[in-house]
PDB file of C-alpha atoms in Angstrom:
ATOM      1  CA  MET A   1      75.439 120.023 121.464  1.00 55.00           C
ATOM      2  CA  ALA A   2      74.060 117.624 118.495  1.00 61.00           C
ATOM      3  CA  ASN A   3      72.129 114.916 119.298  1.00 83.00           C
ATOM      4  CA  LEU A   4      74.252 112.499 118.394  1.00 86.00           C
ATOM      5  CA  LYS A   5      73.473 108.577 119.496  1.00 90.00           C
ATOM      6  CA  TYR A   6      76.409 106.319 120.672  1.00 87.00           C
ATOM      7  CA  TYR A   7      77.140 104.535 117.270  1.00 90.00           C
ATOM      8  CA  ASP A   8      77.196 107.875 115.420  1.00 93.00           C
ATOM      9  CA  ILE A   9      80.092 109.034 117.841  1.00 95.00           C
ATOM     10  CA  ILE A  10      82.970 106.666 117.467  1.00 95.00           C
ATOM     11  CA  LYS A  11      83.939 106.330 113.558  1.00 95.00           C
ATOM     12  CA  LYS A  12      87.350 104.719 113.813  1.00 93.00           C
ATOM     13  CA  PRO A  13      90.253 103.692 115.214  1.00 93.00           C
ATOM     14  CA  VAL A  14      93.300 105.098 114.894  1.00 93.00           C
ATOM     15  CA  VAL A  15      96.141 102.238 113.547  1.00 92.00           C
ATOM     16  CA  SER A  16      99.460 103.701 114.252  1.00 92.00           C
ATOM     17  CA  GLU A  17     103.159 103.019 115.676  1.00 94.00           C
ATOM     18  CA  LYS A  18     102.150 105.466 118.510  1.00 94.00           C
ATOM     19  CA  SER A  19      98.807 103.924 119.355  1.00 92.00           C
ATOM     20  CA  MET A  20      99.633 100.279 118.874  1.00 91.00           C
ATOM     21  CA  ASN A  21     102.550 100.946 121.737  1.00 93.00           C
ATOM     22  CA  GLN A  22      99.773 102.707 123.794  1.00 93.00           C
ATOM     23  CA  MET A  23      97.516  99.149 123.337  1.00 91.00           C
ATOM     24  CA  ALA A  24      99.758  97.836 126.423  1.00 89.00           C
ATOM     25  CA  ASP A  25      98.972 100.344 128.801  1.00 92.00           C
ATOM     26  CA  LYS A  26      94.910  99.911 128.271  1.00 92.00           C
ATOM     27  CA  LYS A  27      94.828 102.994 126.031  1.00 95.00           C
ATOM     28  CA  TYR A  28      92.873 103.094 122.914  1.00 95.00           C
ATOM     29  CA  THR A  29      92.613 105.907 120.153  1.00 96.00           C
ATOM     30  CA  PHE A  30      89.811 106.493 118.227  1.00 96.00           C
ATOM     31  CA  ILE A  31      88.701 109.246 115.428  1.00 96.00           C
ATOM     32  CA  VAL A  32      85.333 110.674 116.927  1.00 96.00           C
ATOM     33  CA  HIS A  33      82.537 112.641 116.002  1.00 96.00           C
ATOM     34  CA  LYS A  34      83.962 116.314 116.031  1.00 94.00           C
ATOM     35  CA  ASP A  35      80.771 117.861 118.633  1.00 94.00           C
ATOM     36  CA  ALA A  36      81.084 114.705 120.697  1.00 94.00           C
ATOM     37  CA  THR A  37      81.885 115.772 124.416  1.00 94.00           C
ATOM     38  CA  LYS A  38      83.947 113.393 126.776  1.00 96.00           C
ATOM     39  CA  THR A  39      80.960 111.940 128.874  1.00 95.00           C
ATOM     40  CA  GLN A  40      79.499 111.109 125.462  1.00 95.00           C
ATOM     41  CA  ILE A  41      82.566 109.168 124.433  1.00 96.00           C
ATOM     42  CA  LYS A  42      82.618 107.297 127.282  1.00 96.00           C
ATOM     43  CA  GLU A  43      79.373 106.366 127.254  1.00 95.00           C
ATOM     44  CA  ALA A  44      79.393 105.209 123.219  1.00 95.00           C
ATOM     45  CA  VAL A  45      83.051 103.322 124.391  1.00 95.00           C
ATOM     46  CA  GLU A  46      81.035 100.714 127.014  1.00 94.00           C
ATOM     47  CA  LYS A  47      77.751 100.941 125.104  1.00 94.00           C
ATOM     48  CA  MET A  48      80.296  99.586 122.010  1.00 93.00           C
ATOM     49  CA  PHE A  49      82.451  97.216 123.328  1.00 91.00           C
ATOM     50  CA  ASP A  50      80.824  94.552 126.066  1.00 90.00           C
ATOM     51  CA  GLY A  51      83.109  95.036 129.094  1.00 90.00           C
ATOM     52  CA  ALA A  52      84.962  98.192 128.759  1.00 92.00           C
ATOM     53  CA  LYS A  53      85.270 100.148 131.454  1.00 95.00           C
ATOM     54  CA  VAL A  54      86.603 103.971 130.952  1.00 95.00           C
ATOM     55  CA  ALA A  55      88.620 105.817 133.419  1.00 96.00           C
ATOM     56  CA  SER A  56      89.346 108.486 131.472  1.00 96.00           C
ATOM     57  CA  VAL A  57      89.535 110.241 127.753  1.00 97.00           C
ATOM     58  CA  ASN A  58      91.500 112.775 126.372  1.00 97.00           C
ATOM     59  CA  THR A  59      90.392 114.676 123.303  1.00 97.00           C
ATOM     60  CA  MET A  60      92.345 116.861 120.878  1.00 97.00           C
ATOM     61  CA  ASN A  61      91.005 118.721 118.174  1.00 97.00           C
ATOM     62  CA  ALA A  62      93.260 118.498 113.968  1.00 94.00           C
ATOM     63  CA  ASP A  63      92.814 121.311 111.707  1.00 95.00           C
ATOM     64  CA  GLY A  64      92.304 120.786 108.587  1.00 94.00           C
ATOM     65  CA  LYS A  65      95.559 120.690 106.611  1.00 95.00           C
ATOM     66  CA  THR A  66      95.760 123.397 103.785  1.00 96.00           C
ATOM     67  CA  LYS A  67      96.115 121.818 100.270  1.00 96.00           C
ATOM     68  CA  ARG A  68      96.714 123.086  96.835  1.00 95.00           C
ATOM     69  CA  ARG A  69      95.494 122.056  93.215  1.00 94.00           C
ATOM     70  CA  GLY A  70      96.858 124.357  90.732  1.00 94.00           C
ATOM     71  CA  MET A  71      96.546 127.541  92.035  1.00 95.00           C
ATOM     72  CA  LYS A  72      93.607 126.964  94.397  1.00 96.00           C
ATOM     73  CA  PHE A  73      94.070 126.370  97.836  1.00 95.00           C
ATOM     74  CA  GLY A  74      91.708 124.716  99.981  1.00 96.00           C
ATOM     75  CA  LYS A  75      91.747 123.114 103.658  1.00 96.00           C
ATOM     76  CA  THR A  76      90.562 119.035 104.375  1.00 95.00           C
ATOM     77  CA  ALA A  77      88.351 118.653 107.125  1.00 94.00           C
ATOM     78  CA  LYS A  78      88.639 119.150 110.985  1.00 95.00           C
ATOM     79  CA  THR A  79      89.078 116.248 112.686  1.00 96.00           C
ATOM     80  CA  LYS A  80      88.777 115.136 116.975  1.00 97.00           C
ATOM     81  CA  LYS A  81      90.643 112.545 118.575  1.00 97.00           C
ATOM     82  CA  ALA A  82      90.218 110.488 121.488  1.00 97.00           C
ATOM     83  CA  ILE A  83      92.263 108.434 123.336  1.00 97.00           C
ATOM     84  CA  VAL A  84      90.527 106.078 125.719  1.00 96.00           C
ATOM     85  CA  GLN A  85      91.939 105.015 129.228  1.00 96.00           C
ATOM     86  CA  LEU A  86      90.388 101.557 130.349  1.00 95.00           C
ATOM     87  CA  THR A  87      90.769 100.553 133.449  1.00 95.00           C
ATOM     88  CA  ALA A  88      92.954  97.554 135.481  1.00 92.00           C
ATOM     89  CA  ASP A  89      90.208  95.259 135.424  1.00 93.00           C
ATOM     90  CA  SER A  90      88.393  96.315 132.180  1.00 91.00           C
ATOM     91  CA  LYS A  91      88.354  93.653 129.168  1.00 90.00           C
ATOM     92  CA  ASP A  92      90.690  94.270 125.910  1.00 88.00           C
ATOM     93  CA  ILE A  93      88.828  95.858 123.105  1.00 87.00           C
ATOM     94  CA  GLU A  94      88.772  93.379 120.362  1.00 80.00           C
ATOM     95  CA  ILE A  95      88.634  94.895 117.121  1.00 77.00           C
ATOM     96  CA  PHE A  96      92.283  95.496 117.720  1.00 65.00           C
ATOM     97  CA  ALA A  97      92.933  92.152 118.991  1.00 66.00           C
ATOM     98  CA  GLY A  98      94.376  90.920 115.359  1.00 65.00           C
ATOM     99  CA  LEU A  99      96.554  93.694 114.918  1.00 63.00           C
TER     100      LEU A  99
END
């Protein structure tokens, strides 16, 4: 396992139509470090956002897309996405409040 700190785990939030609709159910989507585990993601969310209590974490790995430039082929970077479900008595995450 990688020696990751909590501030290295969460890279950025995912802002899409589907993720915005899930916020009504207290589900928040983040791009996370590819080596992070579910327990590390849970701890990182609870430390970074005050009052947030995580009920569950679902993760998914996405392979890089094949891209072409002229005759050369390559791949974009692999990513890992986490959907974090907060408990009912938890506070909302503030970075999504203005969206």
